[in-house]
Short mmCIF file of C-alpha atoms and ligand atoms in Angstrom, two decimals:
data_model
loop_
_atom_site.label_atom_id
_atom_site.label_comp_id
_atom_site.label_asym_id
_atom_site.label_seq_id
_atom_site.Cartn_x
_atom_site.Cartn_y
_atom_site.Cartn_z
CA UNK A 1 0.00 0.00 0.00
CA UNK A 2 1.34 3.31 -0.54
CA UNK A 3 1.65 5.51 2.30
CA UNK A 4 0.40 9.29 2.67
CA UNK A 5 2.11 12.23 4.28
CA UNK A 6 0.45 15.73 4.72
CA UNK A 7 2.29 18.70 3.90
CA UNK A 8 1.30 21.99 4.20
CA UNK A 9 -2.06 21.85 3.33
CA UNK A 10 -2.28 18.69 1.04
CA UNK A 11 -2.24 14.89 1.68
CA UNK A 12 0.24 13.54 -0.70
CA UNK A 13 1.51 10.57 -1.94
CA UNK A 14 4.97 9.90 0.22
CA UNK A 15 7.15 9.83 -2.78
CA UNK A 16 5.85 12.93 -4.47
CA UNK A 17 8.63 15.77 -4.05
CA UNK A 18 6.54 18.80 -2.48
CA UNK A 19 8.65 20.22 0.45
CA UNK A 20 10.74 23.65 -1.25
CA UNK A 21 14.52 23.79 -1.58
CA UNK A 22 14.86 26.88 0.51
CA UNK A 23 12.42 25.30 3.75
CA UNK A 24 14.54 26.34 6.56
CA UNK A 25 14.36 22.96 8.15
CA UNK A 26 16.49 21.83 4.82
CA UNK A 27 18.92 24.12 4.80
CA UNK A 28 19.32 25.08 8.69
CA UNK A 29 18.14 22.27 10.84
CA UNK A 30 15.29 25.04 11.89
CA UNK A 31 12.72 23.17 13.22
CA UNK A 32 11.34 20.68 15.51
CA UNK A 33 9.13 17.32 15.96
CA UNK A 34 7.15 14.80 17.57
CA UNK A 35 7.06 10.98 17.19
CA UNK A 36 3.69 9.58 18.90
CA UNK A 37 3.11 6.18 19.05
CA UNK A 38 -0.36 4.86 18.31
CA UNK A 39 -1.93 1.72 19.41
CA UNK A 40 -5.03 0.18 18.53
CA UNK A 41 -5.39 3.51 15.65
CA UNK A 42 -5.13 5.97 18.26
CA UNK A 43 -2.60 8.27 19.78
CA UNK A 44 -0.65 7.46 22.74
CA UNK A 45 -0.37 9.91 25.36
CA UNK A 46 -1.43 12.90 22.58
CA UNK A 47 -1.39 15.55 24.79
CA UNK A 48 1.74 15.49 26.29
CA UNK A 49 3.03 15.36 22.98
CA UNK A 50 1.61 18.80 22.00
CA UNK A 51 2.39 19.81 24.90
CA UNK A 52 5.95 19.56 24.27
CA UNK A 53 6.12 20.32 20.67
CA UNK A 54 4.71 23.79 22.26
CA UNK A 55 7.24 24.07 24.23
CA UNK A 56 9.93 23.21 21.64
CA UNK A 57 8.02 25.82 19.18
CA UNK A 58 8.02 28.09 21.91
CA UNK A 59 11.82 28.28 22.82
CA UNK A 60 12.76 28.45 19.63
CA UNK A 61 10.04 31.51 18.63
CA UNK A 62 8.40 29.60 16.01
CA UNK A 63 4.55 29.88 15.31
CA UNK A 64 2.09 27.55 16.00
CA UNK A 65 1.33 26.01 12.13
CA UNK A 66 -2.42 25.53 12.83
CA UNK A 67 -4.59 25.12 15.72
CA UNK A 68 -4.17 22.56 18.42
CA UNK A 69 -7.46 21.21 17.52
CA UNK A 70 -6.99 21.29 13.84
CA UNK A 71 -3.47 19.16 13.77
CA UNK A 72 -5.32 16.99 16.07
CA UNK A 73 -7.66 16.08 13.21
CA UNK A 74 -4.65 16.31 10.64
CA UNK A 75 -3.16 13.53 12.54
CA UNK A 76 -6.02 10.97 12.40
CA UNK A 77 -6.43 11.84 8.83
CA UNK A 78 -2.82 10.72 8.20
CA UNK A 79 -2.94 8.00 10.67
CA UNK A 80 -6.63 6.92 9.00
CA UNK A 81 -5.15 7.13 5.16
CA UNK A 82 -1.96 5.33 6.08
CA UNK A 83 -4.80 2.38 7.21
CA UNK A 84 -2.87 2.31 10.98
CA UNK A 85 -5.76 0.67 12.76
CA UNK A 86 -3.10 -1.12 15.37
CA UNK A 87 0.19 0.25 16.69
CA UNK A 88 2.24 2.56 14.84
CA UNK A 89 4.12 6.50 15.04
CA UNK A 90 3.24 8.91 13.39
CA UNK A 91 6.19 11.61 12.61
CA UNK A 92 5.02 15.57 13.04
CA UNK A 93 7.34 17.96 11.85
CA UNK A 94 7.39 22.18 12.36
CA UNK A 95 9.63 23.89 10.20
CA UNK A 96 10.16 27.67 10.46
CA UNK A 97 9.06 28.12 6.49
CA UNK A 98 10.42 29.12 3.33
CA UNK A 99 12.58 32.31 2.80
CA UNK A 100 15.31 32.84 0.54
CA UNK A 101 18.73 31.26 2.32
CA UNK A 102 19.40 34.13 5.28
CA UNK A 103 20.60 33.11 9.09
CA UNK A 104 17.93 35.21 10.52
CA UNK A 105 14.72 34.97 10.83
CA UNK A 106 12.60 35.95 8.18
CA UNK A 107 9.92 37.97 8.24
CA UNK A 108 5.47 37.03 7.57
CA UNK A 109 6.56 33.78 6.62
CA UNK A 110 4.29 30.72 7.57
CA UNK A 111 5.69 27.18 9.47
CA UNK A 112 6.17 24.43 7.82
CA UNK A 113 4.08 21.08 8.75
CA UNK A 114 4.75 17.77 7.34
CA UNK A 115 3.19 14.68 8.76
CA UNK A 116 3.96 11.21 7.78
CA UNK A 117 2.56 7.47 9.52
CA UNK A 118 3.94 4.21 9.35
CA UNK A 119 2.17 0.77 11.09
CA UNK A 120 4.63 -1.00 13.41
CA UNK A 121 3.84 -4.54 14.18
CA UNK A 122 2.29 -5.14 17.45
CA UNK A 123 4.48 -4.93 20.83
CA UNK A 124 6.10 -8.44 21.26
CA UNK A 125 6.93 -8.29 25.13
CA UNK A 126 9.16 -11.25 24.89
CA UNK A 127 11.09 -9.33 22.50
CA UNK A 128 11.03 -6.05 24.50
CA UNK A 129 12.39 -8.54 27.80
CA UNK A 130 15.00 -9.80 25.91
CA UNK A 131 16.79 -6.35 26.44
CA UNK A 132 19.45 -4.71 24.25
CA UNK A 133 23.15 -3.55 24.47
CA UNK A 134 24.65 0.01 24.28
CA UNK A 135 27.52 1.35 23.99
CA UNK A 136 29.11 4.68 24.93
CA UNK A 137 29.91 8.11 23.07
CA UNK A 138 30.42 11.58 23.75
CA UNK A 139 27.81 14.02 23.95
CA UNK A 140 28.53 16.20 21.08
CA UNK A 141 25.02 18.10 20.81
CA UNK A 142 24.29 21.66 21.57
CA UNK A 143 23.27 22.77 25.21
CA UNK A 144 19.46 22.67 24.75
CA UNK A 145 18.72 19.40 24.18
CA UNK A 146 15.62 19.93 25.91
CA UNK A 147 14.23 21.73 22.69
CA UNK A 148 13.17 18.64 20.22
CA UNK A 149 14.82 20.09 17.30
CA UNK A 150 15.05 18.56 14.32
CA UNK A 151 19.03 19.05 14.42
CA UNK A 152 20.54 15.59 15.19
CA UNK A 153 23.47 15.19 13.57
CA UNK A 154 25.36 13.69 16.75
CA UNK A 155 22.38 11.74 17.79
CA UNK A 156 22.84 10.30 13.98
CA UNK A 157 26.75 9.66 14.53
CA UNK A 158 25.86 7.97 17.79
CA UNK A 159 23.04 5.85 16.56
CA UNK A 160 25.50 4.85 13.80
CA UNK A 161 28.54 4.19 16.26
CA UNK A 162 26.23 1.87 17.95
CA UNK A 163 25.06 -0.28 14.85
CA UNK A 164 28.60 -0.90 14.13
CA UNK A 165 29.18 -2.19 17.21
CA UNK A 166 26.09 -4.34 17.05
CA UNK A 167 24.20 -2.24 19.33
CA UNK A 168 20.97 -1.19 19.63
CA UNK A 169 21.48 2.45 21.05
CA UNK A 170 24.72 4.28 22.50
CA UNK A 171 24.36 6.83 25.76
CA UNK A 172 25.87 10.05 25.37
CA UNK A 173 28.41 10.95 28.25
CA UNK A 174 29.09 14.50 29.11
CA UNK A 175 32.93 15.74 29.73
CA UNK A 176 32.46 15.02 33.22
CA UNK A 177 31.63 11.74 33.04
CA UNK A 178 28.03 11.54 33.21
CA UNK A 179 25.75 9.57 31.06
CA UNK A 180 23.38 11.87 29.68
CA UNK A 181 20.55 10.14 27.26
CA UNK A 182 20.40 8.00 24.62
CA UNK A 183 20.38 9.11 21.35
CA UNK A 184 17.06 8.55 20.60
CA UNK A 185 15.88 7.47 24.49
CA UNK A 186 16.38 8.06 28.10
CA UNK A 187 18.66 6.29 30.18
CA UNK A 188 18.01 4.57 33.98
CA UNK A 189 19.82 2.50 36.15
CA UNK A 190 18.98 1.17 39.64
CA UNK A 191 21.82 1.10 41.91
CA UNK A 192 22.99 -1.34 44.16
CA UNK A 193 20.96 0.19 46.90
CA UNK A 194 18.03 -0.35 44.55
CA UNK A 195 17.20 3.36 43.99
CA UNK A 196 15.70 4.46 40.82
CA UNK A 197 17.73 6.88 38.90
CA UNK A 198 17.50 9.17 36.37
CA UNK A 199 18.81 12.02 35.28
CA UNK A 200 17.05 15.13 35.63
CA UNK A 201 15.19 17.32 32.80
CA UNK A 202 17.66 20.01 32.46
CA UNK A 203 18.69 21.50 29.06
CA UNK A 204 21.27 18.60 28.68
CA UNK A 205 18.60 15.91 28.08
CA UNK A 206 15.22 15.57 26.49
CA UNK A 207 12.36 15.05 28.62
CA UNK A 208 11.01 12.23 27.54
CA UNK A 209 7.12 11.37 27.15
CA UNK A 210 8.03 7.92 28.18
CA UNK A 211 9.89 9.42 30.52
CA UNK A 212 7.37 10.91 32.18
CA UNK A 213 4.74 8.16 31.77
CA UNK A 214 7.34 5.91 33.65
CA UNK A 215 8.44 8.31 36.27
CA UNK A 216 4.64 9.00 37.30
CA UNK A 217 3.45 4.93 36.94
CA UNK A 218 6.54 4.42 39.41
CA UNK A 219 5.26 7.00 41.59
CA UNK A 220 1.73 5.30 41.44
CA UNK A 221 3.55 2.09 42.82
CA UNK A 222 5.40 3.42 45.52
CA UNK A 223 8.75 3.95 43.60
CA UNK A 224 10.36 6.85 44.08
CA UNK A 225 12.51 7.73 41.27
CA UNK A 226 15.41 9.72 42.15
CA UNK A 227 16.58 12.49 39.72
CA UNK A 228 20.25 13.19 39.23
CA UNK A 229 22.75 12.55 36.85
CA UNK A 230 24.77 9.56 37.26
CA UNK A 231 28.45 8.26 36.32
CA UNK A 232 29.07 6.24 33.39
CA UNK A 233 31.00 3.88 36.33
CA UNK A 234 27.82 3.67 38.04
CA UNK A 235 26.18 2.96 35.17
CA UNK A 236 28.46 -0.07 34.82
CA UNK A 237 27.91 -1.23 37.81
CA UNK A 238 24.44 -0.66 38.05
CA UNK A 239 21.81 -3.78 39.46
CA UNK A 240 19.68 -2.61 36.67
CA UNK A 241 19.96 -0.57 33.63
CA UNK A 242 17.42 0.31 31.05
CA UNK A 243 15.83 3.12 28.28
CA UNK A 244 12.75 4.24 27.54
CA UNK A 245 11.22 5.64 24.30
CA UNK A 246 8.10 6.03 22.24
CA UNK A 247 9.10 3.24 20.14
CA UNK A 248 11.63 1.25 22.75
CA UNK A 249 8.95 1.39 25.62
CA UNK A 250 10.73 0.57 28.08
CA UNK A 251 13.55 -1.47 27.18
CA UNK A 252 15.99 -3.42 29.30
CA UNK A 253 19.54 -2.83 29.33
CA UNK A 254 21.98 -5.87 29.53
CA UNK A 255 25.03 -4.58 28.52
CA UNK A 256 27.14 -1.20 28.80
CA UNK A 257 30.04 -1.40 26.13
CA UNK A 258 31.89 -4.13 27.63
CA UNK A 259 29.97 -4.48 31.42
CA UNK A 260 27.23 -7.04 31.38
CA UNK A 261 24.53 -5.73 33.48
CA UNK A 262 22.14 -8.37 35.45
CA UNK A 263 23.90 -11.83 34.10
CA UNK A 264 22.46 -10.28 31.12
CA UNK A 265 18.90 -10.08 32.11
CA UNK A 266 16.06 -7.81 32.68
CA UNK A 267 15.71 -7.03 36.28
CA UNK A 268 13.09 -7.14 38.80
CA UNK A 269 12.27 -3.01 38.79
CA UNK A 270 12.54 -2.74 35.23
CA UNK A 271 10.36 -5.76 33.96
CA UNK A 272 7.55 -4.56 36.90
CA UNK A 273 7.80 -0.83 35.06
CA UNK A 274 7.85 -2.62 32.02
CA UNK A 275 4.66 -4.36 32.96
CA UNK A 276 3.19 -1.21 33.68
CA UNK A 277 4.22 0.93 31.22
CA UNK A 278 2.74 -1.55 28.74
CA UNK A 279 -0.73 -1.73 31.02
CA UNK A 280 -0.75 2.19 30.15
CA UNK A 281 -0.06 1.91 26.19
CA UNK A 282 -2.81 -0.65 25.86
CA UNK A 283 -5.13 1.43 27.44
CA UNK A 284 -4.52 4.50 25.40
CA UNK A 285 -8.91 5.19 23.88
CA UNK A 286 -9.85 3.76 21.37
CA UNK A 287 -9.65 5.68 17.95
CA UNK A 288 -12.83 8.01 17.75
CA UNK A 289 -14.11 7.66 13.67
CA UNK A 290 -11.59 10.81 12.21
CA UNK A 291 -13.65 14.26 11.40
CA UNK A 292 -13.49 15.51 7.55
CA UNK A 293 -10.66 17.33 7.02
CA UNK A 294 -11.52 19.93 4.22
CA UNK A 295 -11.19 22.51 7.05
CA UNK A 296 -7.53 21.88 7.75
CA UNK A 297 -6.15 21.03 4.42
CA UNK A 298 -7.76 20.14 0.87
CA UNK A 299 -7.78 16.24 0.28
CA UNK A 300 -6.18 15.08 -2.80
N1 LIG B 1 13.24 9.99 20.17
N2 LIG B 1 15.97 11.53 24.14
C1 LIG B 1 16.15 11.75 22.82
C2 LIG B 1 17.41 12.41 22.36
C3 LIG B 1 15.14 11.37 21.90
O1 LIG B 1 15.32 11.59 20.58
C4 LIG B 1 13.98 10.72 22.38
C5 LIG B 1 12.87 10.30 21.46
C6 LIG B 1 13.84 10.51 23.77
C7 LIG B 1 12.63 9.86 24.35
O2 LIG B 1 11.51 10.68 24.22
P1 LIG B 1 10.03 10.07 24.17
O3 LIG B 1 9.88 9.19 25.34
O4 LIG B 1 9.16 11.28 24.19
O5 LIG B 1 9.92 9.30 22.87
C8 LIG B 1 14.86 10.93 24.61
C9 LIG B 1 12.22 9.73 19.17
C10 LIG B 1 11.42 8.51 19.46
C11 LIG B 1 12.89 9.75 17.80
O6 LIG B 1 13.68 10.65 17.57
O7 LIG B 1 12.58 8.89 16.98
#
C-alpha cells in the first residue's frame, strides 16, 4: 500500500517531491518534531506530545502552524489514510518556512508542517524482555537538548557508532563523566541500593514522554525515582539498567560497552515498570471515527 504524508495543506503521496529547496528545516536544521506512538489507531499519550512540541516551538520563537485542535484532526487523517488501525508513530514535523537562504529569521513567513505514519507490528513483550546492548559516546550536541529540534546530527553519529558495534542504542556521556541520554531514548539505572535513577530534565537531556509516563506509573507504585545525573561507572555497575522511548517502551539494558549488566537479564524493577508501562499503552482510547478534514487542508 502506498503511504500518505500531509504537507502543508495537502495529503500527498509519500514519494511525491513537495517540500521547497529553501524550507529552513532543509537548509538550517530550523525546526522541531514529535514521534507519537499509536496503538489500537489511536494516539498514545497525545497531549503530552503537543504539549511539548509547544514548548519546543516556543523556545525556539516559532509559530504555531495551525490550531491545536486542527493538527489533532490532521493527525487521524494521516494516521486513517496510512490504514494504521493497530500500533504505529506517526512523525510531526514544524519547520520555520520558506525564505530565501538568510541566518535570521525571516519575516510574515508561515511554518512548515509535514506529517507522515507508518504501522509498526504489534508490541512483542518477549522481545522487548530480551533487552538490548549500548555502547558509549560523547555528547557532542548543543546545550538545549531539551528543545526537540530537528538538528541531530550527533544523535545520527551515535546511533551509527552503535550499529557498528552491534548495538541497539549508545548513551551520550558529558565531559564530566556523566551519562546523559540515549540518542534517541532516556537512560536509567537502579543502583545497588536499589534506587531508581534518572537524570534530571535540564537542558542537557530531552524530557522524555516515556519518561514521564514511567516516572509518574513508578510513583503510582510506591517507587520513588530519584533524579540526578549519574556516572558512566555507576552505570556499569548498576543492578539494573534500562531506556525508555516512544518506540523502545521501556527497554531493558543488559550490557554497557563491555559491562554485562544483570547476568544479562532484565531485572526485577525494570520488567515490573515494564509491565506497567505496557498496562498504560494498551489502554490508550480507542480511535474516535476521524472528522473531515476539508477545514484543515484540501484532500487530494
Ligand atoms: N526519540 N531523548 C532523545 C534524544 C530522543 O530523541 C527521544 C525520542 C527521547 C525519548 O523521548 P520520548 O519518550 O518522548 O519518545 C529521549 C524519538 C522517538 C525519535 O527521535 O525517533
Amino acid at each position: 500500500m502506498s503511504r500518505v504524508a500531509y504537507v502543508n495543506g495537502r495529503y500527498v503521496p509519500l514519494d511525491r517531491p513537495s517540500v521547497h529547496v529553501e524550507d529552513r528545516g532543509y537548509q538550517f536544521a530550523d525546526g522541531v518534531y514529535e514521534v507519537i506512538a499509536i496503538e489500537a489507531g489511536a494516539p498514545v499519550d497525545e497531549a503530552l506530545h503537543l504539549d511539548r512540541l509547544d514548548y519546543s516551538l516556543a523556545e525556539l520563537a516559532i509559530a504555531w502552524p495551525m490550531s491545536r485542535a486542527a493538527l489533532k484532526v490532521v493527525m487521524r487523517e494521516v494516521v486513517r489514510r496510512n490504514r494504521i488501525t493497530a500500533r504505529g508513530i506517526v512523525y510531526l514535523q514544524v519547520t520555520r518556512g520558506v525564505a530565501p537562504r538568510n541566518h535570521a529569521f525571516p519575516a510574515d513567513v508561515p511554518p512548515s508542517l509535514v506529517l507522515t505514519a507508518r504501522p509498526l507490528p504489534a508490541i512483542d513483550a518477549a522481545v522487548v524482555r530480551a533487552g538490548v546492548r549500548v555502547v558509549t559516546v560523547p555528547d557532542l550536541r548543543w546545550k538545549r537538548a531539551d528543545i526537540k529540534s530537528v538538528s541531530l546530527l550527533p544523535n545520527v553519529l551515535g546511533k551509527e557508532a552503535a550499529v557498528r558495534a552491534g548495538a541497539y542504542e549508545a548513551w551520550m556521556v558529558d565531559e564530566t563523566g556523566r551519562v546523559t541520554e540515549g540518542t534517541a531514548s532516556n537512560a536509567w539505572i537502579v543502583t545497588a541500593a536499589g534506587d531508581l535513577v534518572t537524570r534530571q530534565a535540564d537542558h542537557a537531556i530531552l524530557n522524555g514522554i516515556t519518561r514521564r509516563m514511567v516516572h509518574a506509573i513508578a510513583a503510582e507504585h510506591g517507587i520513588r525515582p530519584v533524579e540526578r545525573p549519574f556516572t558512566l561507572e555507576e552505570a556499569r555497575t548498576a543492578a539494573e539498567a534500562f531506556l525508555t522511548s516512544t518506540t523502545s517502551l521501556v527497554r531493558p539494558v543488559v550490557r554497557i560497552d563491555d559491562a554485562v549488566i544483570n547476568d544479562g537479564r532484565i531485572g526485577p524493577l525494570t520488567e515490573r515498570l515494564l509491565t506497567f508501562y505496557l498496562e498504560h499503552v494498551r489502554s490508550a482510547p480507542p480511535a474516535p471515527r476521524p472528522a473531515r478534514t476539508t477545514d484543515v487542508g484540501a484532500a487530494t
